[in-house]
Amino acid sequence: MKILVTGGAGFIGSHTLVELNAAGHDTVVVDNLSNSNRKSLERVAELTGKEIPFYEVDIRDRKGLNRVMEAHHFDACIHFAGLKAVGESVEKPWEYYENNIGGTLTLLDVMRHHGCKNIIFSSSATVYGDPAIIPITEECPKGHCTNPYGQTKSMLEEIMMDMQKADKEWNIVLLRYFNPIGAHPSGRIGENPNGIPNNLMPYITQVAIGKRKELGVFGNDYPTPDGTGVRDYIHVCDLAAAHVCALKAIIRQSGIGIYNIGTGHGYSVLDMVKAFIRVNGVDVPYSIKPRRAGDIATCYCNPAKAKAELGWEAIYGLEEMVRDSWNWQKNNPNGY
């Protein structure tokens, strides 16, 4: 299949390109490079032995997207492009709604006018809000999202479901990611945040390599085994593989599929710190800070539906996640 990958130069996008090319798919990347690096695509070409056609186009740019669509006949789109920092979204809600929702509406409109109605959307566990049940199944009702980033994911899910209801030619897979960490085992591609990391693992690795003094752990009084927040961390290569399985589902079935993409295991912040220190033999100083507004105590999934319907399950464990995260950071101390 020929796949348009929006946001393909980013963390999850670059790893998914490797998996897609290994599975025999042809890929074309659209990315505005606002929170990614073109060098990631050079590294993907190095890993796959295949040049990836790349267009520096913003998904809000209708003319630019039309040019890409006219140059290629796409069978499907995997849509990663979007702003993704929870804290920043609280400070800049307009920018998040305008970019994530406005951009996706433009993308969907261009796709349908070019007869491409198969899309895999990178959604998020944030759509569950403070989840009503743990572990979270896809039947768990969507909750009140505690930040604009989560709201954009939830709203876009609703928009796509409405579009499919009105036009049965659309085949849509919504993948609700939990917490992707790790890096390609080669150490050639990985997470490369701009400025201060928003996520736990790149912050841990930056402390470990000496770029930051210590890790701030936000809250140690949650109702969890050690008082710190519990999350479902998943290796980015496992997450990437889920998209290849989702493409097979799009071929087999029509309509809408919604899947949790996680391991089904919850690890606390301190579990992650201790595992990182144990596996890599590197110290990570940390201090306890007040809770962050909007954070919840526990969030992990039941991934059984993805296994049953997509034939996908996570194969990497916690040790590989922290090992590969450190391997990327120590080999690329300043990112790309």
Coordinates of C-alpha atoms in Angstrom, one line a residue:
M1 CA 0.0 0.0 0.0
K2 CA 1.1 3.6 -0.5
I3 CA 0.7 5.5 2.8
L4 CA 0.7 9.2 3.5
V5 CA 2.3 9.7 6.9
T6 CA 1.6 13.2 8.4
G7 CA 4.1 14.1 11.2
G8 CA 6.4 11.4 9.9
A9 CA 9.6 13.1 11.1
G10 CA 8.5 13.0 14.7
F11 CA 9.1 10.5 17.5
I12 CA 6.3 8.0 16.8
G13 CA 6.2 8.8 13.1
S14 CA 9.8 8.0 12.4
H15 CA 9.6 4.6 14.2
T16 CA 6.4 3.8 12.3
L17 CA 8.1 4.5 9.0
V18 CA 10.7 1.8 9.8
E19 CA 8.0 -0.7 10.5
L20 CA 5.9 0.2 7.4
N21 CA 8.9 -0.1 5.1
A22 CA 9.8 -3.4 6.7
A23 CA 6.3 -4.6 5.9
G24 CA 6.7 -3.7 2.3
H25 CA 4.6 -0.5 2.2
D26 CA 5.6 2.7 0.3
T27 CA 5.5 5.8 2.4
V28 CA 5.5 9.6 1.8
V29 CA 6.0 12.0 4.6
V30 CA 4.3 15.4 5.2
D31 CA 5.7 17.4 8.2
N32 CA 6.1 21.1 9.0
L33 CA 9.2 20.3 11.2
S34 CA 7.8 22.5 14.0
N35 CA 8.6 19.8 16.6
S36 CA 10.6 17.3 14.6
N37 CA 13.9 17.1 12.7
R38 CA 14.5 16.2 9.1
K39 CA 17.6 14.2 10.2
S40 CA 15.2 11.6 11.6
L41 CA 14.1 10.9 8.0
E42 CA 17.8 10.5 7.0
R43 CA 18.3 8.0 9.8
V44 CA 15.1 6.1 8.7
A45 CA 16.5 5.9 5.2
E46 CA 19.8 4.6 6.7
L47 CA 17.9 1.9 8.7
T48 CA 15.6 0.9 5.8
G49 CA 17.9 1.3 2.8
K50 CA 15.1 3.3 1.2
E51 CA 14.7 7.1 0.6
I52 CA 11.5 8.5 2.0
P53 CA 9.8 11.1 -0.2
F54 CA 9.3 14.2 2.0
Y55 CA 7.3 17.3 1.7
E56 CA 7.7 20.2 4.2
V57 CA 4.0 21.0 4.4
D58 CA 1.8 22.1 7.2
I59 CA -1.5 20.1 7.5
R60 CA -3.3 23.5 7.6
D61 CA -1.9 24.3 4.1
R62 CA -4.7 23.1 1.7
K63 CA -2.7 24.0 -1.4
G64 CA 0.4 22.2 -0.2
L65 CA -1.7 19.0 0.7
N66 CA -3.4 19.1 -2.7
R67 CA 0.0 19.2 -4.4
V68 CA 1.1 16.1 -2.5
M69 CA -2.2 14.3 -3.2
E70 CA -1.9 15.1 -6.9
A71 CA 1.6 13.8 -7.0
H72 CA 0.8 10.4 -5.4
H73 CA -2.1 8.0 -5.3
F74 CA -2.5 7.1 -1.6
D75 CA -4.3 4.0 -0.3
A76 CA -4.4 5.3 3.3
C77 CA -3.2 8.0 5.6
I78 CA -1.6 7.6 9.1
H79 CA -2.1 10.9 10.8
F80 CA 0.4 11.8 13.5
A81 CA 0.8 15.5 12.9
G82 CA -0.3 17.8 15.7
L83 CA 0.8 19.8 18.8
K84 CA 1.2 17.4 21.7
A85 CA 2.4 19.0 24.9
V86 CA -0.3 18.8 27.7
G87 CA 1.1 21.7 29.7
E88 CA 1.6 24.0 26.7
S89 CA -2.0 23.3 25.6
V90 CA -3.3 24.8 28.8
E91 CA -1.3 27.9 28.2
K92 CA -2.1 28.1 24.4
P93 CA -5.5 26.6 23.9
W94 CA -6.3 28.5 20.7
E95 CA -3.1 27.4 19.1
Y96 CA -3.9 23.7 19.9
Y97 CA -7.5 23.9 18.7
E98 CA -6.5 25.8 15.5
N99 CA -3.6 23.5 14.7
N100 CA -4.9 20.1 15.7
I101 CA -8.6 20.4 14.8
G102 CA -8.3 23.0 12.0
G103 CA -5.4 21.1 10.4
T104 CA -7.1 17.7 10.6
L105 CA -10.3 19.1 9.1
T106 CA -8.3 20.4 6.2
L107 CA -6.5 17.0 5.8
L108 CA -9.7 15.1 5.8
D109 CA -11.3 17.4 3.3
V110 CA -8.3 17.1 0.9
M111 CA -8.3 13.3 1.4
R112 CA -11.9 12.9 0.5
H113 CA -11.7 15.1 -2.6
H114 CA -8.8 12.8 -3.8
G115 CA -10.7 9.6 -3.1
C116 CA -8.6 8.5 -0.1
K117 CA -10.9 7.5 2.7
N118 CA -8.8 5.2 4.8
I119 CA -7.2 6.8 7.9
I120 CA -5.4 5.7 11.1
F121 CA -5.6 8.5 13.7
S122 CA -3.2 8.8 16.6
S123 CA -5.5 9.4 19.5
S124 CA -4.6 9.2 23.1
A125 CA -5.6 7.7 26.5
T126 CA -6.3 11.2 27.6
V127 CA -9.7 10.9 26.0
Y128 CA -10.7 8.8 29.0
G129 CA -10.1 11.7 31.4
D130 CA -10.1 10.3 34.9
P131 CA -11.1 6.8 33.9
A132 CA -14.2 5.2 35.2
I133 CA -12.7 1.7 35.2
I134 CA -9.1 0.4 35.6
P135 CA -7.8 -1.4 33.6
I136 CA -9.3 0.7 30.8
T137 CA -11.2 -1.1 28.0
E138 CA -12.5 0.5 24.9
E139 CA -16.0 0.3 26.4
C140 CA -14.9 2.7 29.2
P141 CA -16.8 6.0 28.6
K142 CA -14.8 8.9 27.5
G143 CA -14.3 11.3 30.4
H144 CA -13.8 15.0 30.8
C145 CA -10.4 15.8 29.4
T146 CA -8.4 17.8 31.8
N147 CA -6.5 19.8 29.1
P148 CA -7.0 21.2 25.6
Y149 CA -4.6 18.7 24.1
G150 CA -6.8 15.8 25.2
Q151 CA -9.9 17.7 24.1
T152 CA -8.5 18.0 20.6
K153 CA -8.1 14.2 20.4
S154 CA -11.5 13.6 21.8
M155 CA -13.2 16.1 19.5
L156 CA -11.4 14.7 16.4
E157 CA -12.5 11.2 17.3
E158 CA -16.1 12.5 17.3
I159 CA -15.6 14.4 14.0
M160 CA -14.3 11.3 12.3
M161 CA -17.1 9.1 13.6
D162 CA -19.6 11.6 12.4
M163 CA -18.0 11.6 8.9
Q164 CA -18.0 7.8 8.7
K165 CA -21.6 7.7 9.8
A166 CA -22.5 10.1 6.9
D167 CA -20.2 8.4 4.4
K168 CA -19.8 4.7 4.7
E169 CA -16.8 4.7 2.3
W170 CA -14.6 6.0 5.1
N171 CA -12.6 3.4 7.0
I172 CA -11.2 4.8 10.2
V173 CA -9.0 3.3 12.9
L174 CA -8.6 5.3 16.2
L175 CA -5.6 4.1 18.1
R176 CA -5.6 5.4 21.7
Y177 CA -2.0 5.4 22.7
F178 CA -0.9 5.1 26.3
N179 CA 2.7 6.3 27.2
P180 CA 5.3 5.7 24.4
I181 CA 8.9 5.6 25.5
G182 CA 12.1 3.8 24.3
A183 CA 13.8 4.2 21.0
H184 CA 14.9 2.1 18.0
P185 CA 17.3 -0.6 19.3
S186 CA 20.0 0.8 16.9
G187 CA 20.1 4.1 18.8
R188 CA 19.8 5.9 15.5
I189 CA 16.2 7.3 16.0
G190 CA 14.5 8.3 19.3
E191 CA 12.6 11.0 21.1
N192 CA 14.1 14.5 20.5
P193 CA 12.0 17.1 22.5
N194 CA 12.4 20.8 21.9
G195 CA 13.4 22.6 25.1
I196 CA 12.4 21.2 28.4
P197 CA 10.9 17.7 28.0
N198 CA 7.2 17.3 28.7
N199 CA 7.3 13.5 29.2
L200 CA 8.9 11.4 31.9
M201 CA 11.5 9.3 30.0
P202 CA 13.3 12.0 28.1
Y203 CA 13.5 14.0 31.3
I204 CA 15.1 11.0 33.0
T205 CA 17.6 10.5 30.2
Q206 CA 18.5 14.2 30.2
V207 CA 19.1 14.1 33.9
A208 CA 21.2 10.9 33.5
I209 CA 23.4 12.5 30.8
G210 CA 23.9 15.6 32.9
K211 CA 21.8 18.1 30.8
R212 CA 19.4 18.6 33.8
K213 CA 20.2 18.7 37.5
E214 CA 17.4 16.4 38.8
L215 CA 14.0 15.0 37.9
G216 CA 10.9 16.6 39.5
V217 CA 8.4 13.9 40.6
F218 CA 5.0 15.6 40.8
G219 CA 3.2 14.2 43.8
N220 CA 3.9 11.3 46.1
D221 CA 0.6 11.2 47.8
Y222 CA -1.6 9.5 45.2
P223 CA -3.5 6.3 46.1
T224 CA -0.9 4.1 44.4
P225 CA 1.6 1.6 45.9
D226 CA 4.4 4.2 46.3
G227 CA 2.3 7.4 46.1
T228 CA 3.5 8.4 42.6
G229 CA 1.4 8.3 39.4
V230 CA 1.0 5.0 37.6
R231 CA 1.0 4.8 33.8
D232 CA 1.0 2.3 31.0
Y233 CA 4.4 2.7 29.3
I234 CA 4.8 1.2 25.9
H235 CA 7.9 0.8 23.7
V236 CA 7.7 3.0 20.7
C237 CA 8.6 0.1 18.4
D238 CA 5.6 -1.8 19.7
L239 CA 3.4 1.2 19.2
A240 CA 4.8 1.6 15.6
A241 CA 4.0 -2.1 14.9
A242 CA 0.4 -1.5 15.9
H243 CA 0.0 0.8 12.8
V244 CA 1.1 -2.0 10.4
C245 CA -1.5 -4.3 12.0
A246 CA -4.2 -1.5 11.8
L247 CA -3.5 -1.2 8.0
K248 CA -4.4 -4.8 7.6
A249 CA -7.6 -4.2 9.5
I250 CA -8.5 -1.3 7.2
I251 CA -8.1 -3.7 4.2
R252 CA -10.2 -6.4 5.9
Q253 CA -13.1 -4.4 7.4
S254 CA -15.0 -1.2 6.9
G255 CA -16.3 1.3 9.4
I256 CA -14.6 2.4 12.6
G257 CA -12.3 0.5 14.9
I258 CA -11.2 1.8 18.3
Y259 CA -8.2 0.2 20.1
N260 CA -6.2 0.8 23.2
I261 CA -2.5 0.5 22.4
G262 CA -0.6 -0.2 25.7
T263 CA 0.9 -3.1 27.5
G264 CA -1.7 -3.6 30.2
H265 CA 0.8 -3.0 32.9
G266 CA 1.0 0.0 35.2
Y267 CA 4.3 1.4 36.4
S268 CA 4.7 4.3 38.8
V269 CA 7.1 7.2 38.3
L270 CA 9.5 5.7 40.9
D271 CA 9.2 2.3 39.3
M272 CA 10.5 3.9 36.1
V273 CA 13.3 5.7 37.8
K274 CA 14.5 2.6 39.7
A275 CA 14.3 0.4 36.6
F276 CA 16.4 3.0 34.6
I277 CA 19.0 3.1 37.4
R278 CA 19.1 -0.7 37.7
V279 CA 19.3 -1.6 34.0
N280 CA 21.7 1.2 32.9
G281 CA 23.8 1.7 36.0
V282 CA 23.4 5.4 35.8
D283 CA 22.2 7.6 38.7
V284 CA 19.0 9.8 38.4
P285 CA 18.7 12.3 41.2
Y286 CA 15.0 13.3 41.9
S287 CA 13.0 15.4 44.3
I288 CA 9.3 15.4 45.1
K289 CA 7.3 18.4 43.9
P290 CA 3.6 19.3 44.4
R291 CA 1.1 17.6 42.3
R292 CA 0.4 19.0 38.8
A293 CA -3.1 20.2 38.0
G294 CA -4.9 17.8 35.9
D295 CA -2.8 14.7 36.6
I296 CA -4.6 11.5 37.6
A297 CA -3.4 8.7 39.9
T298 CA -3.6 5.6 37.7
C299 CA -4.0 5.0 34.0
Y300 CA -3.4 1.7 32.3
C301 CA -5.3 -0.3 29.8
N302 CA -6.6 -3.7 28.9
P303 CA -5.2 -4.3 25.4
A304 CA -7.1 -7.5 24.7
K305 CA -9.3 -6.0 21.9
A306 CA -6.2 -5.0 19.8
K307 CA -4.8 -8.6 20.2
A308 CA -8.1 -10.2 19.3
E309 CA -9.0 -8.0 16.3
L310 CA -5.7 -6.6 15.0
G311 CA -3.4 -9.5 16.0
W312 CA -1.2 -7.0 17.8
E313 CA 0.4 -7.2 21.3
A314 CA 3.3 -5.5 22.9
I315 CA 6.5 -7.7 23.0
Y316 CA 9.0 -5.3 24.7
G317 CA 9.2 -5.2 28.5
L318 CA 10.2 -2.5 30.9
E319 CA 14.0 -3.4 30.7
E320 CA 14.1 -2.9 26.9
M321 CA 12.2 0.4 27.2
V322 CA 14.6 1.9 29.7
R323 CA 17.7 0.4 28.0
D324 CA 16.7 1.7 24.5
S325 CA 15.8 5.1 25.9
W326 CA 19.3 5.4 27.4
N327 CA 21.0 4.0 24.3
W328 CA 19.4 6.7 22.2
Q329 CA 20.3 9.5 24.6
K330 CA 23.9 8.5 25.3
N331 CA 24.6 8.1 21.6
N332 CA 22.8 11.3 20.7
P333 CA 23.5 13.6 23.7
N334 CA 22.1 16.7 21.9
G335 CA 19.5 14.9 19.9
Y336 CA 19.7 14.9 16.1

